Short mmCIF file of C-alpha atoms in Angstrom, two decimals:
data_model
loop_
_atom_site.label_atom_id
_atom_site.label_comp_id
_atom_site.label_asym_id
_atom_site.label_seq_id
_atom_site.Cartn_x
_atom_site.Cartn_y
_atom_site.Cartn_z
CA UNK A 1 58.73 27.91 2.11
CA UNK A 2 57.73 31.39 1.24
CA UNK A 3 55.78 32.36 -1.50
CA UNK A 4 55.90 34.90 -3.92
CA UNK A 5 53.70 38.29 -3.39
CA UNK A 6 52.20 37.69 -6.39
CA UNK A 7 51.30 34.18 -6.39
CA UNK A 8 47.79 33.08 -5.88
CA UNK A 9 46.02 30.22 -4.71
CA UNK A 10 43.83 28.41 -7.43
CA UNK A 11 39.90 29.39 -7.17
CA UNK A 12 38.53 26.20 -7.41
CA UNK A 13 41.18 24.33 -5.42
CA UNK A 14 38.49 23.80 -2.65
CA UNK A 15 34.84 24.12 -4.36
CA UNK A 16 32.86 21.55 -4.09
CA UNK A 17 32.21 19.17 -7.27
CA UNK A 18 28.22 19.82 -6.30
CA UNK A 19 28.49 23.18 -5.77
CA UNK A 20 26.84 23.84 -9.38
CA UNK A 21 23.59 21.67 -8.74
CA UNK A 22 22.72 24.13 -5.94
CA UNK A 23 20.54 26.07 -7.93
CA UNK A 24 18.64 22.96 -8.73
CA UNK A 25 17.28 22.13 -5.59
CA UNK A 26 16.33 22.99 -2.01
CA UNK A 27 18.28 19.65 -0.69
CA UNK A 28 21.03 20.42 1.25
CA UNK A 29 24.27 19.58 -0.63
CA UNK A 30 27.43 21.11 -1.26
CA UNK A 31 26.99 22.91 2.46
CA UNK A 32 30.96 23.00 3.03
CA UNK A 33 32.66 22.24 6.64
CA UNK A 34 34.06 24.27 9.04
CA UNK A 35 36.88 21.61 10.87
CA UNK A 36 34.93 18.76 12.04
CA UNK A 37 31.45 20.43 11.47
CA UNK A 38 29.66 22.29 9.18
CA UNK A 39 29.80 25.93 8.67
CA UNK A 40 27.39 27.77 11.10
CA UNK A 41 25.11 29.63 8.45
CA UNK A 42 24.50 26.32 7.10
CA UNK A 43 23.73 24.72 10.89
CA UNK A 44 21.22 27.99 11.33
CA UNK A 45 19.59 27.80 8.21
CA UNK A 46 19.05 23.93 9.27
CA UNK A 47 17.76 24.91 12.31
CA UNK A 48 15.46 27.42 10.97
CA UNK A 49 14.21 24.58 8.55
CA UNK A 50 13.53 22.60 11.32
CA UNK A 51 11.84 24.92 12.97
CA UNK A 52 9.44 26.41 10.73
CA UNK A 53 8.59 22.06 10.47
CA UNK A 54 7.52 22.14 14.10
CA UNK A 55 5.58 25.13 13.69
CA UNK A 56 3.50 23.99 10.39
CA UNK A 57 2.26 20.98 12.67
CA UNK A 58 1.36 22.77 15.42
CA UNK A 59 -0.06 25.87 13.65
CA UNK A 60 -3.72 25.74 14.40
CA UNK A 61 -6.04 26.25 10.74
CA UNK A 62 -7.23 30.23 10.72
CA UNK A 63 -11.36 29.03 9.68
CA UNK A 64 -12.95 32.39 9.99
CA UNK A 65 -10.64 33.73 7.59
CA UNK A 66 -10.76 30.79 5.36
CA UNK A 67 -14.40 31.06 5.45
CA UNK A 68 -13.82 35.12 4.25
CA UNK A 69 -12.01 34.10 1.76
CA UNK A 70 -14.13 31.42 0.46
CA UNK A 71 -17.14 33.76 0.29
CA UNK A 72 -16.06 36.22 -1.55
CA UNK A 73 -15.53 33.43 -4.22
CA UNK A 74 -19.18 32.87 -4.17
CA UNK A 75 -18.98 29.66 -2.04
CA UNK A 76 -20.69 28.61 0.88
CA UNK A 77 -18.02 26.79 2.99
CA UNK A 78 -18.86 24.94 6.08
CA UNK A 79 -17.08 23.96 8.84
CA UNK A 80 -16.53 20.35 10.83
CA UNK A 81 -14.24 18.91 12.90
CA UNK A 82 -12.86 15.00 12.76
CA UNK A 83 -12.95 13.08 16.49
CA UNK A 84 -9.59 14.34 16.97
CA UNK A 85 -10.14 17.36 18.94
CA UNK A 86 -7.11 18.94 19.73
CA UNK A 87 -3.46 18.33 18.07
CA UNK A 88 -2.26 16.35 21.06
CA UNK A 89 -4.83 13.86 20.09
CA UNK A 90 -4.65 14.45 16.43
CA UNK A 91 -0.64 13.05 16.27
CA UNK A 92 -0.84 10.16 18.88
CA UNK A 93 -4.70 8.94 17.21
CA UNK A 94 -4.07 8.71 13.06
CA UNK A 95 -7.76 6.93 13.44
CA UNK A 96 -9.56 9.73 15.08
CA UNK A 97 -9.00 11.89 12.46
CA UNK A 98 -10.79 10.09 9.79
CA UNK A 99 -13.88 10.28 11.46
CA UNK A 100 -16.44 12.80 11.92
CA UNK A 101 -17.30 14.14 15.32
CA UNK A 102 -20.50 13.44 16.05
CA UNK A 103 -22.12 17.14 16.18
CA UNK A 104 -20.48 17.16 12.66
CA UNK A 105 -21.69 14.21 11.38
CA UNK A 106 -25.43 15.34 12.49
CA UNK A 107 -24.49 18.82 10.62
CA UNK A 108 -23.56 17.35 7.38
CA UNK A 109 -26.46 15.05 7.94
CA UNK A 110 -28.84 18.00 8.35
CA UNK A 111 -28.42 20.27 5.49
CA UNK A 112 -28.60 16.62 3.58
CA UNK A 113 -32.11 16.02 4.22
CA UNK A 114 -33.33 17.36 0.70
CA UNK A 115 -31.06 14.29 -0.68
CA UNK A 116 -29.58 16.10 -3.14
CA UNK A 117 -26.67 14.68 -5.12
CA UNK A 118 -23.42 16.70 -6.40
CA UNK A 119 -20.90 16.28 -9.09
CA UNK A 120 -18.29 17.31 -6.88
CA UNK A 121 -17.19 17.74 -3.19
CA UNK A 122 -14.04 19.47 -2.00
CA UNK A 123 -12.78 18.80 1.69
CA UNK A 124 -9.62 21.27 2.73
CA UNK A 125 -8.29 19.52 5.53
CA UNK A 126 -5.63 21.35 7.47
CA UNK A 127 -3.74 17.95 7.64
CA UNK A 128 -0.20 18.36 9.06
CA UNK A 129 0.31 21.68 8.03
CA UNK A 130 -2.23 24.54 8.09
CA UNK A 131 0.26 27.18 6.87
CA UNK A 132 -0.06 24.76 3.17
CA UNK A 133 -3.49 25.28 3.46
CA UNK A 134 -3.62 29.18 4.39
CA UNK A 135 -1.03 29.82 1.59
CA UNK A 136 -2.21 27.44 -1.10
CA UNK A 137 -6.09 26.22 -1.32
CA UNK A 138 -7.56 29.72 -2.28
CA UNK A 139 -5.50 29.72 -5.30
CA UNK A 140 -6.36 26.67 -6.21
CA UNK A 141 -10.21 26.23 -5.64
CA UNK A 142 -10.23 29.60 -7.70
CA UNK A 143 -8.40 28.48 -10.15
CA UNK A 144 -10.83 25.21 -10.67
CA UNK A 145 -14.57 27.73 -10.62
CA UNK A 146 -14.39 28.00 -14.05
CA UNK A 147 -13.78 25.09 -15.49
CA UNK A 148 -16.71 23.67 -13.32
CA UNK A 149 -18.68 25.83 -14.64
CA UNK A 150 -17.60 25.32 -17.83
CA UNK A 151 -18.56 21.43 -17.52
CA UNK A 152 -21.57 22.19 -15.46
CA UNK A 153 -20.62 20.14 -12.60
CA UNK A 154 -22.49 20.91 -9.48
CA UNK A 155 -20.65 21.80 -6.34
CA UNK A 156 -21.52 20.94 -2.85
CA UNK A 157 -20.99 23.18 -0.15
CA UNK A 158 -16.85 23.78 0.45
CA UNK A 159 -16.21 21.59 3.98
CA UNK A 160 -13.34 22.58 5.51
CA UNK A 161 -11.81 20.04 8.18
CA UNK A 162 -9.61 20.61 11.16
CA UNK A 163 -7.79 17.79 12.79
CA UNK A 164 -8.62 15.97 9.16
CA UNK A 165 -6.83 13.01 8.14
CA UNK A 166 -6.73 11.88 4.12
CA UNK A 167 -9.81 9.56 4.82
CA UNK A 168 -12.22 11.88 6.52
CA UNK A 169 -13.24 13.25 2.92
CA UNK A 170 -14.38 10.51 2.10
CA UNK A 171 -16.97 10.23 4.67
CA UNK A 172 -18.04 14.00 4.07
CA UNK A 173 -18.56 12.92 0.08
CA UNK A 174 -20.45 10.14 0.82
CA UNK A 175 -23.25 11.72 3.22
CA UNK A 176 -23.18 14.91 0.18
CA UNK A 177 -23.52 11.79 -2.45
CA UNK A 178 -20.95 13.85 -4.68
CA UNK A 179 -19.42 11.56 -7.75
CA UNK A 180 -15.85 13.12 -7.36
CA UNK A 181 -14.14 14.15 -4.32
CA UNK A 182 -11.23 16.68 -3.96
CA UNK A 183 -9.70 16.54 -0.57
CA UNK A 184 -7.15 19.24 -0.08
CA UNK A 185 -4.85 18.70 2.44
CA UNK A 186 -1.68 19.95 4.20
CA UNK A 187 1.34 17.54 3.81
CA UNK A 188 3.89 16.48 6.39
CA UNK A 189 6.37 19.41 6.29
CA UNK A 190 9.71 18.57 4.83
CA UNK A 191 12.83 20.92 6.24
CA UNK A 192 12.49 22.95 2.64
CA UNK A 193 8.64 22.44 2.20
CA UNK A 194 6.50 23.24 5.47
CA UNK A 195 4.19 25.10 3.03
CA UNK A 196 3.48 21.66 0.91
CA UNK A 197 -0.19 21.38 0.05
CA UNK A 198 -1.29 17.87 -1.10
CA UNK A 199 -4.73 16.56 -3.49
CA UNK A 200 -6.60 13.31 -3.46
CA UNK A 201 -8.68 13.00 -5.68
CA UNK A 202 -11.07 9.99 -5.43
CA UNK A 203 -13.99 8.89 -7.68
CA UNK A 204 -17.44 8.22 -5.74
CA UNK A 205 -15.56 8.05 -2.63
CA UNK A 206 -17.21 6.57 0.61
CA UNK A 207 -16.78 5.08 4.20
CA UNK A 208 -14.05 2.38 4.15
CA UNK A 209 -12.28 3.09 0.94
CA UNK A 210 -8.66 1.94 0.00
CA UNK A 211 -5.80 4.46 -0.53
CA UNK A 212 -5.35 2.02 -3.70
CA UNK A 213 -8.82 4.24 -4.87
CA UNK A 214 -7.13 7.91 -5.05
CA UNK A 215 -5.04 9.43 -7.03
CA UNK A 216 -2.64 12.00 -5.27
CA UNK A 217 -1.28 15.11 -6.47
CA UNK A 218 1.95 16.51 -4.22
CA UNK A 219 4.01 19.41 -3.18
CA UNK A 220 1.46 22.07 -4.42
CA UNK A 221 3.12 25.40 -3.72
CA UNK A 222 5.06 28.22 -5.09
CA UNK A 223 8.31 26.15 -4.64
CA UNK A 224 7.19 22.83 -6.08
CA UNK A 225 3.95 22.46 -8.55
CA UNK A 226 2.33 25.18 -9.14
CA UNK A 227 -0.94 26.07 -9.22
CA UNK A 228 -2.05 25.78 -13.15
CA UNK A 229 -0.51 22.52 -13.19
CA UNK A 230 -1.61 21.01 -10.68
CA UNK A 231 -5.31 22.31 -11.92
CA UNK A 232 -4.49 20.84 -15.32
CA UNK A 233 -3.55 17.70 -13.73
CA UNK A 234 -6.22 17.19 -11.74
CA UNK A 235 -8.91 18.11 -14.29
CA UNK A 236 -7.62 15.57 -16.56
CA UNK A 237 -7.66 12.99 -13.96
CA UNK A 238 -11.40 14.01 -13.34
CA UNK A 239 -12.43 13.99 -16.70
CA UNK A 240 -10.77 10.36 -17.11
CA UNK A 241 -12.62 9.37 -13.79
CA UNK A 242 -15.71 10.36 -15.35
CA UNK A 243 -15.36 8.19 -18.58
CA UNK A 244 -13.97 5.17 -17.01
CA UNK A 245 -16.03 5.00 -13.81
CA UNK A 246 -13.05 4.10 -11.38
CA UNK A 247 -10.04 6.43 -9.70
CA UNK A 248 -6.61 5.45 -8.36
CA UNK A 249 -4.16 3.01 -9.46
CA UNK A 250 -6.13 2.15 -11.99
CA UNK A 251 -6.59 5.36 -13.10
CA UNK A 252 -3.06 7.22 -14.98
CA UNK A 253 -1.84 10.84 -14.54
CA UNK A 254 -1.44 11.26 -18.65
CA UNK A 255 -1.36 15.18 -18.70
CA UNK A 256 2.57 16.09 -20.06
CA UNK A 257 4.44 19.21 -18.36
CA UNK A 258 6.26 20.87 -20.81
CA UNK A 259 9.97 20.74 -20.85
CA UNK A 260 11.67 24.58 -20.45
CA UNK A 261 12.54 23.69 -23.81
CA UNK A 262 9.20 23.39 -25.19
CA UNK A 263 8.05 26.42 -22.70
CA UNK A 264 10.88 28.95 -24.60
CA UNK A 265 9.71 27.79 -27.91
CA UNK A 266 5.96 28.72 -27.42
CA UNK A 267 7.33 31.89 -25.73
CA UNK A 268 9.12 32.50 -29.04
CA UNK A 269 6.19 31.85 -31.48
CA UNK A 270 3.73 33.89 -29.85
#
């Protein structure tokens, strides 16, 4: 059969029925085939994903810079270590990283003597990804020195945690005897997300306590939930805390994103 010079093959005769909900979402779909396979940009970007994953676990926490950072807000960060000493450790023993190491412990312990109590404690915990951390927590604790001032909450010297599991904050906020404790931590990469900071927040938090008792907060980053609302969020979980006397389950996430809708029309108005 020969065709025509002028004829022309339809445009969408091969696109993918997904193809629009790309621009939705960092999941891989609509990624085409090549034969059997898949195309090879799409099998290199994967790879890069995967990657960048590997690294964000095995990225060790930058703490002297951390600790720059942190004092040019004013803060006086301090820094411990969980029993997990190196990263080896840290993935095959979940356990040893919600404990203190001993030297730490006996730190904490220390510049406790003067048993002074504290509204609030925040623990950044390099987690499974330091590059979350590096990229996200400044931002954030920033973004929260205000309205702690505003509500006169005391703050207890900023720990910052390497080879920290979820749990070892709340260790760290019981020998400070702080009411609310904010443990910022870096979240198992995803391959679109190895820059995914998480929050658990966890009302008078101590030695032993049930993941049932926090409230969590996900995928903070420039990609996923940003920075004011994750701060609104967690503010009105802490204010909640505070009336009711409990955290977690218990406790409901009540603040309401706006729709892009609603977003547009206040845009509009003012």
């Amino acid at each position: 059969m020969k065709l025509s010079k002028d004829f022309q093959f339809p445009a969408q005769a091969h696109q993918d029925q997904w193809e629009t909900l790309k621009q939705f979402t960092d999941a891989r779909i609509a990624i085409g085939r090549a034969g059997c396979s898949i195309p090879t940009r799409a099998l290199l970007d994967f790879q890069l994903s995967h990657a960048q994953a590997k690294d964000a676990v095995f990225q060790c926490l930058n703490v002297e810079l951390l600790t720059e950072q942190l004092q040019q807000l004013g803060l006086t960060p301090i820094h411990v270590q969980s029993q997990a000493e190196h990263k080896e450790l840290y993935l095959k023993r979940p356990d040893l990283g919600r404990l203190l190491s001993t030297d730490s412990m006996q730190q904490l312990q220390q510049m406790q003597q003067d048993q002074q109590s504290y509204d609030v404690c925040i623990v950044i915990g390099d987690g499974l990804s330091a590059r979350a951390i590096e990229e996200n927590a400044l931002p954030f604790i920033q973004a929260l020195i205000q309205p702690f001032a505003e509500q006169q909450w005391s703050l207890a010297p900023v720990v910052i945690a390497t080879g920290s599991r979820v749990a070892l904050g709340d260790e760290i906020a019981e020998i400070f005897q702080a009411r609310m404790l904010i443990m910022l931590i870096g979240e198992r990469p995803g391959l679109s997300s190895p820059d995914s900071m998480g929050l658990y927040y966890t009302w008078e938090a101590h030695s032993g306590c049930l993941d049932s008792q926090r409230n969590c907060i996900s995928n903070i980053r420039p990609a996923g939930l940003s920075t004011p609302i994750a701060t609104q969020r967690l503010l009105a979980l802490m204010h909640n805390s505070k009336q009711l006397g409990f955290s977690g389950v218990d406790l409901k996430d009540e603040h309401v994103v706006p729709t892009v809708e609603e977003h547009h029309q206040r845009r509009l108005l003012f």
